[in-house]
Coordinates of C-alpha atoms in Angstrom, one line a residue:
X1114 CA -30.0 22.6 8.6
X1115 CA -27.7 25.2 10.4
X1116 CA -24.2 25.4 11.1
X1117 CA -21.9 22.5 10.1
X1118 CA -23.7 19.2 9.0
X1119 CA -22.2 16.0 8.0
X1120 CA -20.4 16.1 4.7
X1121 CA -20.3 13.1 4.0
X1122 CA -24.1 12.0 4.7
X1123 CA -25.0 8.2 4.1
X1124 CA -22.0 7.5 2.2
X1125 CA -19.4 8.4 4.7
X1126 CA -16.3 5.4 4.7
X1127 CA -18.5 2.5 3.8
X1128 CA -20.0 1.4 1.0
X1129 CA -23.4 2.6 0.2
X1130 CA -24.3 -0.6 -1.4
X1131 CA -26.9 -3.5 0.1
X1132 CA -24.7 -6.1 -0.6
X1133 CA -22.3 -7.8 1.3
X1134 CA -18.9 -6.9 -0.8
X1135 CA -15.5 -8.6 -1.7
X1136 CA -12.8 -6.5 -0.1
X1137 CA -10.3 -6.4 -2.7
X1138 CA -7.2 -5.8 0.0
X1139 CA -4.4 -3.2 -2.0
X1140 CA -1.3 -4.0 -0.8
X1141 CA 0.3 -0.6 -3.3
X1142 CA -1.2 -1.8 -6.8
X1143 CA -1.7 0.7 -9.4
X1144 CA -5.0 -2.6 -10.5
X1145 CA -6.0 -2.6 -7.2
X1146 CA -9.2 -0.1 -8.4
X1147 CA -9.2 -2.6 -11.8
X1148 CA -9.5 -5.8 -9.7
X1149 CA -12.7 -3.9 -8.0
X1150 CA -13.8 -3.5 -11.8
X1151 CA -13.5 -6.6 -13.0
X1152 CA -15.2 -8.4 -9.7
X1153 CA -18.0 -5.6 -10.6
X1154 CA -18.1 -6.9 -14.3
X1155 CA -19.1 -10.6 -12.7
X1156 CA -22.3 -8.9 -11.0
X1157 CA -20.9 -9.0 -7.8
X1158 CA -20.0 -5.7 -5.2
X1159 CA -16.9 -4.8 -4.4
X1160 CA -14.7 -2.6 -2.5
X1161 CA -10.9 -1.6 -2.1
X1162 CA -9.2 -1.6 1.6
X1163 CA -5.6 -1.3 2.5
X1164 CA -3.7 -3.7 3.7
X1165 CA -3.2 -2.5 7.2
X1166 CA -7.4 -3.7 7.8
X1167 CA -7.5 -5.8 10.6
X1168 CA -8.8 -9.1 11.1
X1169 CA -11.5 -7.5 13.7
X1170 CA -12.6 -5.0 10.9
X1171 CA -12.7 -7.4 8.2
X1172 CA -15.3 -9.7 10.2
X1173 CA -17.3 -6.5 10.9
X1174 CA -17.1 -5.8 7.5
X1175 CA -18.9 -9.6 6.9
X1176 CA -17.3 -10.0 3.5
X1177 CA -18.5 -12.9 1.1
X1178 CA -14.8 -13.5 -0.2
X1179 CA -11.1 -11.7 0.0
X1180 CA -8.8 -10.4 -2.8
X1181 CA -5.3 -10.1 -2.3
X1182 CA -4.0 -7.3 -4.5
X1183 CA -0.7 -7.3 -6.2
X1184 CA 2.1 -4.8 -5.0
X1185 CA 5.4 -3.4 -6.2
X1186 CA 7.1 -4.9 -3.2
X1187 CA 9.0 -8.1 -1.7
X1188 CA 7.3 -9.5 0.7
X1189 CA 10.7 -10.5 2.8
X1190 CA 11.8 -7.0 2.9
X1191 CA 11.8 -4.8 6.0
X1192 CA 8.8 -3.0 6.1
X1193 CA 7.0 -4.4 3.1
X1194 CA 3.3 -4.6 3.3
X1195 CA 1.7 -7.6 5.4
X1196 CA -1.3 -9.1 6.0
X1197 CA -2.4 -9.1 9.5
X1198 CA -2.7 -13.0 9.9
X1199 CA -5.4 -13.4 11.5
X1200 CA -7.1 -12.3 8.5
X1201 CA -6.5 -15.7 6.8
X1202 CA -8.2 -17.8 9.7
X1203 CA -11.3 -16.5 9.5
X1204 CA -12.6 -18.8 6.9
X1205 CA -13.6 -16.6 4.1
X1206 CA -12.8 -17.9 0.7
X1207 CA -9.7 -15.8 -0.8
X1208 CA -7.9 -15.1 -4.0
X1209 CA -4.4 -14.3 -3.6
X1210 CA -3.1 -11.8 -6.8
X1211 CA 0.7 -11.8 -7.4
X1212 CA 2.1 -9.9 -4.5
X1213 CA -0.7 -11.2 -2.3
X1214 CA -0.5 -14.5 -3.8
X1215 CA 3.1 -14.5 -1.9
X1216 CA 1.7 -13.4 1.3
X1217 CA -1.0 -15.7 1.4
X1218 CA 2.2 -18.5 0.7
X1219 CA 4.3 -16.6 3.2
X1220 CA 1.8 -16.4 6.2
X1221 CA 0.3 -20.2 5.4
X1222 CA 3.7 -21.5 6.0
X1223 CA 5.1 -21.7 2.2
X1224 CA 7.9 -20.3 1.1
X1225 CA 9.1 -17.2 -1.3
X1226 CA 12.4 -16.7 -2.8
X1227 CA 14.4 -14.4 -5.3
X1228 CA 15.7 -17.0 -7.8
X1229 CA 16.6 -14.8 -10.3
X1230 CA 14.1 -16.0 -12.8
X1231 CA 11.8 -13.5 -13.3
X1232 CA 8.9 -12.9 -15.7
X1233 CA 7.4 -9.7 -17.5
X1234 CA 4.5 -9.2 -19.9
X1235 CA 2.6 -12.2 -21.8
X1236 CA 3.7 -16.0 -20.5
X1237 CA 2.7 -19.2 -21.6
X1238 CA 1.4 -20.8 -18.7
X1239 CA 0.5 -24.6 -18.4
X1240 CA -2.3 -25.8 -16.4
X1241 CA -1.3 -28.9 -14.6
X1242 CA -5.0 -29.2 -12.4
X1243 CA -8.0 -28.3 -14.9
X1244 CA -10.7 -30.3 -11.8
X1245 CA -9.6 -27.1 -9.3
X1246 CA -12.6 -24.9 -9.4
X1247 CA -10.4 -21.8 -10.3
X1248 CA -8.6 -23.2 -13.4
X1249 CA -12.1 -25.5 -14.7
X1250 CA -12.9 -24.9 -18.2
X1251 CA -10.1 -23.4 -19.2
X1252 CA -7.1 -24.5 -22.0
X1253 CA -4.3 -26.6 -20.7
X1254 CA -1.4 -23.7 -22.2
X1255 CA -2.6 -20.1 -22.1
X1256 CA -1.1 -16.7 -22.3
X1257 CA -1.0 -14.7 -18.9
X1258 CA 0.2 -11.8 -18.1
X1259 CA 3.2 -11.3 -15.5
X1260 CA 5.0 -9.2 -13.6
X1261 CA 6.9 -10.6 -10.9
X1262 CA 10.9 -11.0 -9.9
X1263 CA 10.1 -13.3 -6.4
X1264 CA 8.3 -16.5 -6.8
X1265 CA 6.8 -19.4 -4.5
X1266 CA 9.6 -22.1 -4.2
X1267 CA 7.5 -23.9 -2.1
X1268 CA 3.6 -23.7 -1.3
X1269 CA 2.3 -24.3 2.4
X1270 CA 0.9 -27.8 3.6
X1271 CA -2.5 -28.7 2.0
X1272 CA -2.1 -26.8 -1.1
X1273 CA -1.6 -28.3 -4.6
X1274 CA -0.1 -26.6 -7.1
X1275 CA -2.4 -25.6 -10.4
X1276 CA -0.2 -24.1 -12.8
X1277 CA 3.6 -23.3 -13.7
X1278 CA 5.4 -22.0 -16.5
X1279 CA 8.7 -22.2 -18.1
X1280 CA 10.4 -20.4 -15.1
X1281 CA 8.2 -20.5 -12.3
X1282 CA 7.1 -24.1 -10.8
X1283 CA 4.3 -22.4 -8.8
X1284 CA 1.9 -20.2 -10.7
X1285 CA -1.3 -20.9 -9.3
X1286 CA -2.1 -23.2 -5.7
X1287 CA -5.4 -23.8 -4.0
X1288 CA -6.5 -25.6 -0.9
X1289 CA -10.1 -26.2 -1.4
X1290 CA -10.4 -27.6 1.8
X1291 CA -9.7 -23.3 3.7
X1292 CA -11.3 -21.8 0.2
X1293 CA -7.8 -20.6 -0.4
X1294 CA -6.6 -19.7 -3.8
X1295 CA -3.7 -18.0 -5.6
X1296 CA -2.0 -17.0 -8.9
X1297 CA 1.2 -15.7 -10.0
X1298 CA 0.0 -13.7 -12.9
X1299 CA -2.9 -11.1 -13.2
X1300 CA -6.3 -11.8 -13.9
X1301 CA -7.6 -8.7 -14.0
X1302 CA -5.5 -7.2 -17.0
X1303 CA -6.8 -7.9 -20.8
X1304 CA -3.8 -9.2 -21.7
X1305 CA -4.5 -12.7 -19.4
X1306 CA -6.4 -14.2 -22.0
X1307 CA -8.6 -16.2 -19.5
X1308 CA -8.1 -14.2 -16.9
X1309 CA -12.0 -12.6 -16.4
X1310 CA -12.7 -16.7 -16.3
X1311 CA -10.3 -17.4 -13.2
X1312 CA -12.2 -14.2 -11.5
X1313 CA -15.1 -15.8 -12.0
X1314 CA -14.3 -19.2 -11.1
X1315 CA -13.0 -17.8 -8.1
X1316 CA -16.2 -15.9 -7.3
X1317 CA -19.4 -18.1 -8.6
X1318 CA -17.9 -21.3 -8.3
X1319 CA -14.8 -21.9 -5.7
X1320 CA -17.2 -18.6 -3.2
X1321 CA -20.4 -20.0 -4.4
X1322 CA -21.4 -15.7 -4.5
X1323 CA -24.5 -15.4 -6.9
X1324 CA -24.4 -12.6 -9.7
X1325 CA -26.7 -10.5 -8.2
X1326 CA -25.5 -7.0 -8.3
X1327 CA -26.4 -5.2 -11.2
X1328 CA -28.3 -1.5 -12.2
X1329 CA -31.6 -2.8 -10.9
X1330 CA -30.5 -4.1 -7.5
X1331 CA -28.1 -0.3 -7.1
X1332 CA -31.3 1.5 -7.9
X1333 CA -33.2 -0.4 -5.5
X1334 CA -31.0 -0.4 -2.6
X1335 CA -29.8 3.2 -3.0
X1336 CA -33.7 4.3 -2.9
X1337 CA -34.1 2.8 0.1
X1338 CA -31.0 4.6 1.5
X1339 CA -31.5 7.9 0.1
X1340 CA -35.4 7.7 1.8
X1341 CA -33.6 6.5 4.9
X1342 CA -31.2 9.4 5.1
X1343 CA -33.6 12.1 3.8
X1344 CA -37.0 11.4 5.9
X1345 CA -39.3 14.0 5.2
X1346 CA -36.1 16.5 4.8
X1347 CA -36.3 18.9 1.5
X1348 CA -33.4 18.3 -1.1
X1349 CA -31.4 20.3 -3.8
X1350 CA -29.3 19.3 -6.7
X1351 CA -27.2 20.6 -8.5
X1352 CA -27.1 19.8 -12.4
X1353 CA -24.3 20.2 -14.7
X1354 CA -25.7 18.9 -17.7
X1355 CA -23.3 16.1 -17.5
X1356 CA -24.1 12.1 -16.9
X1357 CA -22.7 12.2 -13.2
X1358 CA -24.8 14.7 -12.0
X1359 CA -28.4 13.8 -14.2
X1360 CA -28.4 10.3 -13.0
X1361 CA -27.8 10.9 -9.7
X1362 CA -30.3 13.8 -9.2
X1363 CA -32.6 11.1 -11.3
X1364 CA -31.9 8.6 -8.7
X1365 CA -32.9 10.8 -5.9
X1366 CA -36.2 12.4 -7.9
X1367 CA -37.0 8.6 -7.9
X1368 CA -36.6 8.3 -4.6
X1369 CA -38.1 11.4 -3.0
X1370 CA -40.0 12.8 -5.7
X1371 CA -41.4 16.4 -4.8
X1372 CA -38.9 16.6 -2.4
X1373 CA -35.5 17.7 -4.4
X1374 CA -35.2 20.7 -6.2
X1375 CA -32.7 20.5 -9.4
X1376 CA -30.9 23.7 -9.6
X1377 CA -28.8 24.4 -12.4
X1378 CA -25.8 26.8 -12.3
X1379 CA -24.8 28.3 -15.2
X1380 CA -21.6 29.8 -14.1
X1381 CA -20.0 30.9 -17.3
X1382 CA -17.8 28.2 -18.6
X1383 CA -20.5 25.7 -20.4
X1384 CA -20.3 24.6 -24.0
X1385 CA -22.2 25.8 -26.8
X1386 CA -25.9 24.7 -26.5
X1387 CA -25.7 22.9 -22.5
X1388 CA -28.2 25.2 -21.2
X1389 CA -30.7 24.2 -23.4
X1390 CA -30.1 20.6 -23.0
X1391 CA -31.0 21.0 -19.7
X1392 CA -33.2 23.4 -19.3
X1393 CA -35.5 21.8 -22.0
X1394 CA -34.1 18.0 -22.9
X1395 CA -33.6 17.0 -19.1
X1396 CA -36.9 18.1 -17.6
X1397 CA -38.8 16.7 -20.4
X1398 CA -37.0 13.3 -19.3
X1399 CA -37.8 13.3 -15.5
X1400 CA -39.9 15.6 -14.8
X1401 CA -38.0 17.4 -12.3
X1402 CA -38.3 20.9 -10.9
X1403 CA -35.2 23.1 -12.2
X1404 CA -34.5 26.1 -11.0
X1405 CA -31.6 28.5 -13.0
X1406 CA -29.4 30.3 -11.5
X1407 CA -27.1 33.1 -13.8
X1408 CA -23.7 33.2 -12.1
X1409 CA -21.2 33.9 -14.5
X1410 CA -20.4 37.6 -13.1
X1411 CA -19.6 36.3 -9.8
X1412 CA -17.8 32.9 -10.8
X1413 CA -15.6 35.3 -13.3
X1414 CA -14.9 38.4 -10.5
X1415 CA -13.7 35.4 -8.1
X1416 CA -11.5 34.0 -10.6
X1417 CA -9.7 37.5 -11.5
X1418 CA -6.3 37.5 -11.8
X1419 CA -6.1 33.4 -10.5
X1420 CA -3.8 31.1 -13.0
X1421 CA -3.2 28.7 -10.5
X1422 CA -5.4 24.9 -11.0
X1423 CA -5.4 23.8 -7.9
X1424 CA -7.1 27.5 -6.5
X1425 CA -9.0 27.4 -9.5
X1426 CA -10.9 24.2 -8.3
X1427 CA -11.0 25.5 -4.9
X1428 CA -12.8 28.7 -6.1
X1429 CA -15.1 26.9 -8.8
X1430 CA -16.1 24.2 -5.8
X1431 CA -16.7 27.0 -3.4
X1432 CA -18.7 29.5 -5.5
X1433 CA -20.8 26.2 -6.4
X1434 CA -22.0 26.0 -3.1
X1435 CA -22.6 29.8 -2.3
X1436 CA -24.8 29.4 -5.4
X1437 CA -26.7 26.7 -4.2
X1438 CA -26.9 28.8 -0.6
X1439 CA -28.1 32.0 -2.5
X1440 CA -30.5 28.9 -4.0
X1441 CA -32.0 27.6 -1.1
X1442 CA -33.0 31.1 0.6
X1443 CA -34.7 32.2 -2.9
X1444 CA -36.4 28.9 -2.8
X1445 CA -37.9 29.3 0.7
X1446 CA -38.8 32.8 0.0
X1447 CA -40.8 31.6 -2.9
X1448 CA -42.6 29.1 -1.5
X1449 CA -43.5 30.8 1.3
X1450 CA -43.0 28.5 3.9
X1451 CA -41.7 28.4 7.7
X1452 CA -38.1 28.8 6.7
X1453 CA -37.1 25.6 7.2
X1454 CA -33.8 25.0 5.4
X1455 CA -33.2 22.4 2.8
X1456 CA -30.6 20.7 4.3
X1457 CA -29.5 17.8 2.1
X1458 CA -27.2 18.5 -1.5
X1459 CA -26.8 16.1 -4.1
X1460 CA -23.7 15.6 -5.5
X1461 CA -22.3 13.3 -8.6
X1462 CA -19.4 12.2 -6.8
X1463 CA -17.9 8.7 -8.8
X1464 CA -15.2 6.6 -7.2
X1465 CA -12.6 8.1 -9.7
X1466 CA -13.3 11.5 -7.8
X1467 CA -12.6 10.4 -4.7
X1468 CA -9.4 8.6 -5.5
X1469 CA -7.8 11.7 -7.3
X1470 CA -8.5 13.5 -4.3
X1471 CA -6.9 11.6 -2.2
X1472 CA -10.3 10.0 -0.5
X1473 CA -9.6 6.6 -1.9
X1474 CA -7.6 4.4 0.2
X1475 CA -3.4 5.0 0.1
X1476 CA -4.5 7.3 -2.5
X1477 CA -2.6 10.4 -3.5
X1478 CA -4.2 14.0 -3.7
X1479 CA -3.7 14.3 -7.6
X1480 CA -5.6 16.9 -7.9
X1481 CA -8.5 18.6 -6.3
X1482 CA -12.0 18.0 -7.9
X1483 CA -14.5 20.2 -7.0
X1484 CA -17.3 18.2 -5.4
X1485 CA -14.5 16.2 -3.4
X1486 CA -11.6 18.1 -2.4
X1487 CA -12.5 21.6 -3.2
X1488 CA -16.0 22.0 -0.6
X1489 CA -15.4 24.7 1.8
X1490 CA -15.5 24.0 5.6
X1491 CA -18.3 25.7 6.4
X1492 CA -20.7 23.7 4.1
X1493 CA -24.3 23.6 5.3
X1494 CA -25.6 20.9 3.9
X1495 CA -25.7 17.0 4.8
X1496 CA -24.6 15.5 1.2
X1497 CA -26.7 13.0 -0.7
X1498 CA -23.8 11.2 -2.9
X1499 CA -25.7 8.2 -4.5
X1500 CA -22.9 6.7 -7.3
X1501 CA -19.9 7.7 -5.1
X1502 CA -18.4 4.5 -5.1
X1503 CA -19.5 3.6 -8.8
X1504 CA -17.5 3.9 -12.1
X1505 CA -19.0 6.1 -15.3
X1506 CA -19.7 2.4 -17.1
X1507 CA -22.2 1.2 -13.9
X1508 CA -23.5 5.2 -14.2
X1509 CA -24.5 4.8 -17.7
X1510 CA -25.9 1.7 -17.2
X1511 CA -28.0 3.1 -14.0
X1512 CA -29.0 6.2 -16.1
X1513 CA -30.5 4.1 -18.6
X1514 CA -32.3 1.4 -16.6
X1515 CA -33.9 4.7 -15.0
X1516 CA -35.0 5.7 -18.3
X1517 CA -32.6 8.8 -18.8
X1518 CA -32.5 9.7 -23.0
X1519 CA -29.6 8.2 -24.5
X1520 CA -28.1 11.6 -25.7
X1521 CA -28.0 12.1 -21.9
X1522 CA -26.4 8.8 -20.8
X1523 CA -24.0 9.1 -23.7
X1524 CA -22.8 12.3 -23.4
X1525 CA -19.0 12.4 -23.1
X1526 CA -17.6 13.0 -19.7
X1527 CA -17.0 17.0 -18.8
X1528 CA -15.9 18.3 -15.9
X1529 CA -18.0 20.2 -13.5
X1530 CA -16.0 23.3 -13.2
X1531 CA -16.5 23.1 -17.4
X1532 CA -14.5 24.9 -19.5
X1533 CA -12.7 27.0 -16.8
X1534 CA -9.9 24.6 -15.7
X1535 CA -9.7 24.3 -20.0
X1536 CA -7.9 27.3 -20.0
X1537 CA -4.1 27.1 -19.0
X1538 CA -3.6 30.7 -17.4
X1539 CA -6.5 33.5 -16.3
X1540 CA -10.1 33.1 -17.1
X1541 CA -11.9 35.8 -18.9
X1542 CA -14.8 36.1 -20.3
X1543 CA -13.1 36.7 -24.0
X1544 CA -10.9 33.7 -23.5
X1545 CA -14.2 31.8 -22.2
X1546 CA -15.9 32.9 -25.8
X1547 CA -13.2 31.8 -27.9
X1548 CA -12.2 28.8 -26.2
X1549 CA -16.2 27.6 -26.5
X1550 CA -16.0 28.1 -30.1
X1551 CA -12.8 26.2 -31.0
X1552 CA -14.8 23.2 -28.8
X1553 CA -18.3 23.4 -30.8
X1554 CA -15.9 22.8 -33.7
X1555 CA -13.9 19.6 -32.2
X1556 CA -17.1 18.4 -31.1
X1557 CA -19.1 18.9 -34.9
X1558 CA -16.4 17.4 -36.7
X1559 CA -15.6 14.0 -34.3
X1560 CA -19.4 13.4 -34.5
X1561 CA -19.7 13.9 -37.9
X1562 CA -16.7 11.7 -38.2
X1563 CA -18.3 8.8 -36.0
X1564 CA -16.4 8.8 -33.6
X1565 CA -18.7 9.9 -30.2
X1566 CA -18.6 6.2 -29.1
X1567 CA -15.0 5.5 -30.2
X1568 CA -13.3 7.8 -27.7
X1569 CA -13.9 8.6 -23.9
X1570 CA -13.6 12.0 -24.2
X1571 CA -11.8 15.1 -25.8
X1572 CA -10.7 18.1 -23.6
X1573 CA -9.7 21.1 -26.2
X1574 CA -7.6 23.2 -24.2
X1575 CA -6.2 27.0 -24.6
X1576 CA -2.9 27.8 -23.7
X1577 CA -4.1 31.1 -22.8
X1578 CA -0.5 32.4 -21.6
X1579 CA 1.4 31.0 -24.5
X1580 CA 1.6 32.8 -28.1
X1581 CA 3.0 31.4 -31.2
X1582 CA 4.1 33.3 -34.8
X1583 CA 2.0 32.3 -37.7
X1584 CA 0.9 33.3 -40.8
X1585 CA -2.6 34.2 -41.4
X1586 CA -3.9 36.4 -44.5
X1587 CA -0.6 36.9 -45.6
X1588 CA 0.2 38.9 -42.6
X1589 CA 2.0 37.7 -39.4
X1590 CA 0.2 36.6 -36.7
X1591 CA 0.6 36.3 -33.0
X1592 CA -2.1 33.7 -31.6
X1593 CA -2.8 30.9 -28.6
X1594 CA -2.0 27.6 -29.3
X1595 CA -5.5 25.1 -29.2
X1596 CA -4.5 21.3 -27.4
X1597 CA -6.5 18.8 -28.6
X1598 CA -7.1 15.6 -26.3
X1599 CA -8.8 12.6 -27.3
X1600 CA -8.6 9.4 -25.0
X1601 CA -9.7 6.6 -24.8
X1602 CA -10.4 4.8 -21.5
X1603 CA -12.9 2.9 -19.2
X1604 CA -13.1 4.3 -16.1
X1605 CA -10.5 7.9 -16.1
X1606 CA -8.7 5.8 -13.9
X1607 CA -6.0 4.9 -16.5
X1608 CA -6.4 6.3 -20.5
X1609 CA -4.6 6.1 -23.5
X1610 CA -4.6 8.2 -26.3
X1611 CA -7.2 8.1 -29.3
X1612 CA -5.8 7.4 -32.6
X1613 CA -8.0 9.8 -35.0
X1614 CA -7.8 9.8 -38.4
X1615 CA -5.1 12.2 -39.7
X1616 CA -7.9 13.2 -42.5
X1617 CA -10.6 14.1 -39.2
X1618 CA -7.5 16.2 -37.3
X1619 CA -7.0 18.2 -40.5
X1620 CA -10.0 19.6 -40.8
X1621 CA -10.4 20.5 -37.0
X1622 CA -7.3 22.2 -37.6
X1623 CA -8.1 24.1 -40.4
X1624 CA -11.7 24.7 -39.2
X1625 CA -10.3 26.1 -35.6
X1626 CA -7.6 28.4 -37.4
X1627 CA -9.6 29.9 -40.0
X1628 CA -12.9 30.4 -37.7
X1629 CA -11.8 31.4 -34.6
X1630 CA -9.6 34.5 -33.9
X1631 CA -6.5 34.8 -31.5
X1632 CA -5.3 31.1 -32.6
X1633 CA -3.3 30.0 -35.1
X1634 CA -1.9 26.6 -34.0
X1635 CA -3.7 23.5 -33.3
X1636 CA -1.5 20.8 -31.7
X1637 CA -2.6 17.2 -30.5
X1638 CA -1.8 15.5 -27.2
X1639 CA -0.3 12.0 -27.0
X1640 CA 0.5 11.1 -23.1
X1641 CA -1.4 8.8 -21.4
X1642 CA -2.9 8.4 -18.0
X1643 CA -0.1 8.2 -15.9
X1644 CA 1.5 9.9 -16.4
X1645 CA -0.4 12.7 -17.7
X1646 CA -4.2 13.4 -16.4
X1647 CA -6.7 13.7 -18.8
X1648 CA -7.5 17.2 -17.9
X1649 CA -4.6 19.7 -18.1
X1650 CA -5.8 21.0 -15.1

């Protein structure tokens, strides 16, 4: 394919998914991707919008049920997110959340008010209306989880009230007449003890939506896609050694077969041992074709001199795709044949991605990643993105209903542009050596601990511009500082920090400062995500 293709291929602004979804509306959340989650966790598809859809594109959209998100704002203030109303009367069964719980009230003809009673954190609620489908099965008091300073005083004709607590009278409505439902509190947090079950109530039992979506029914419908997009069109990967990027180039192997060509750059900044695990442990999995490419020199001479992260990402993602250019006229030369171009890439692209690149909806650009916001202009392919609106949970659980090897599926998550956005200041090939050494050591010692399937990952990071005074060998020493980052987390969306055994940290210390030169400190990171990323760059 010459000249500029489509970038986004089959995945484009809609959901790749054959499934008709429930639009989870965010009116400004920071759960609005966790209420997606937790609809996902009842085997049924769904998909954020912003508020500002209209009642036109919802219908196009031919949603099986609505999710009002929560928001930060009132809904009687000037300019505070709305609902277009419309949206309401088109008889789709809907679940207002909080701040959408207000608007549903508001627009029905209920009212909302500031009455100066307002609730934070865990809250005994009482259940007044256990026969409503969205409360059945569930204890009479229960803890939820609140957040709110406005509350419904009143709720709009037809509706009866569910639930209330000590200081608001109206914590849950339904009319089960419209399919109209709402709650105060949030579901989709773990601290709502019973708040998966009202999800679910909402979904199976008051929308009647079967829990059909699940790795088998993904893999099916995105073969049929992937065949649909790629014809009889010849297809390239690229491989990383990470989960993202096997089980989506699996995915496409399964769908096209002889087709796709895996190519795996090696650009400099893997860990100790990736290249094998690919080369050898992949291949033997799937049976792919793999073609390596050596990069390093020109990944390193584009990088000289650049300390900046977001150019760093920009590079990395650019000199990605030269390689797989430099790829693709190798491979035709090869092979021999009529020069045709392979004209499709495949990329590992997860939802997460395109959120912190300011692709998801009202999302800001957080930070470049490098198949998302770092492509160049000028890209010649049509991309293939397969799991770009999944989570790394529903990717694992793909990988391994493929058949991928579990050291595969497993594997922690690493960034594409590896170890190069590890260092904090210029990349070099010495600081590349000694910052893959200090990681082999992290990475023995927390698996020798136990601990692989305790944490979500751990970033070690050089503070390649910073020096500190120590003592080593009796002598004074003038070394980099080593960051350690464990977290723990489901999705990279949010994370919190691991808590590893003081005994574990101590001897990755010691190992780190008495095995690798230039470093003589070895301190741990403790910020969650927000406000900290997990990545230091």
């Amino acid at each position: 394919m010459s000249g500029s293709a489509s970038r986004t291929g089959m995945t484009g602004g809609s959901v790749s998914i054959n499934h008709r979804p429930v639009l989870v509306v965010d009116f400004g959340a920071q759960y609005a991707q966790l209420i997606a989650r937790r609809v996902r966790e009842a085997s049924v598809y769904s998909e954020v919008v912003p508020h500002t859809i209209t009642a036109a594109e919802v219908a196009a959209r031919n949603p099986v049920a609505l999710v009002l998100s929560g928001g930060p704002s009132s809904v009687y203030e000037p300019g505070a997110p709305a609902l277009d109303p419309a949206i309401l009367t088109l008889g789709i069964p809907t679940l207002g959340i909080c701040y959408g719980f207000q608007v549903m009230a508001q627009q029905l003809g209920g009212e909302v008010a500031r009455t100066g009673l307002r609730e934070y954190g865990a809250t005994e609620a009482i259940i007044m209306n256990g026969d409503c489908a969205l409360l059945a099965g569930q204890p009479t008091t229960q803890t939820v989880w609140m957040s709110h300073g406005d509350q419904v005083s009143t709720p709009p004709g037809g509706f009866a009230v569910l639930a209330r607590t000590s200081s608001t009278a109206v914590a849950a409505f339904a009319n089960e007449t419209t399919k109209c439902y709402g709650v105060q509190w949030h579901p989709e947090v773990k601290h709502s003890e019973y708040g998966q079950r009202v999800l679910e109530n909402f979904l199976h039992s008051a929308a009647g939506i079967p829990a059909d979506w699940n790795p088998g029914s993904v893999i099916a419908n995105q073969i049929a896609r992937i065949r649909a997009q790629v014809g009889d069109g010849r297809v390239i990967a690229g491989l990383s050694g990470g989960v993202d990027s096997a089980v989506a180039a699996a995915l496409v192997h399964r769908a096209v077969g002889e087709q796709l060509v895996c190519v795996f750059v090696d650009h400099g900044f893997l860990r100790q041992d990736e290249r094998r695990q690919v080369e050898e442990d992949y291949v033997a999995a799937t049976g792919v074709r793999l073609v390596t490419v050596d990069a390093a020199d020109a990944f390193l001479s584009a990088l000289t001199g650049v300390t900046d992260p977001e150019r760093k990402r920009k590079i990395i993602g650019r000199e990605f795709i030269r390689a797989f250019e430099r790829a693709e006229r190798d491979l035709i030369a090869e092979a021999r044949v009529d020069g045709t171009p392979i004209g499709f890439l495949v990329q590992g692209t997860l939802y997460p991605d395109v959120v912190e690149s300011g692709g998801g909806v009202g999302a800001a650009n957080i930070k470049s990643h490098h198949n998302v916001g770092g492509l160049p202009e000028d890209l010649r392919f049509e991309l293939v993105e397969p799991l770009r609106c999944l989570f790394k949970d529903e990717v694992r659980a793909i990988g391994r209903e493929l058949g991928l090897p579990e050291p595969i599926v497993a594997r922690q998550p690493f960034p594409g542009p590896g170890l190069g956005i590890r260092i904090v200041g210029e990349i070099t090939r010495e600081r590349l050596d000694l910052l893959r050494e200090a990681d082999a050591i992290v990475r023995h010692e927390l698996t020798a601990a136990g601990l692989d399937s305790t944490i979500w990952q751990c970033p070690v990071v050089l503070l390649a511009d910073v020096r500190s005074v120590g003592v080593q060998g009796d002598g004074r020493s003038y070394g980099h500082p080593i960051v350690l980052r464990p977290v723990s987390s489901e999705d990279a969306m949010t994370a919190d920090w691991s808590r590893i055994p003081y005994e574990v940290l101590a001897r990755i210390s010691t190992r780190i400062t008495n095995e690798v030169a230039e470093v003589n400190r070895v301190v741990l990171d403790v910020t969650s995500k927000p406000p900290g990323t997990i990545e230091w760059e």
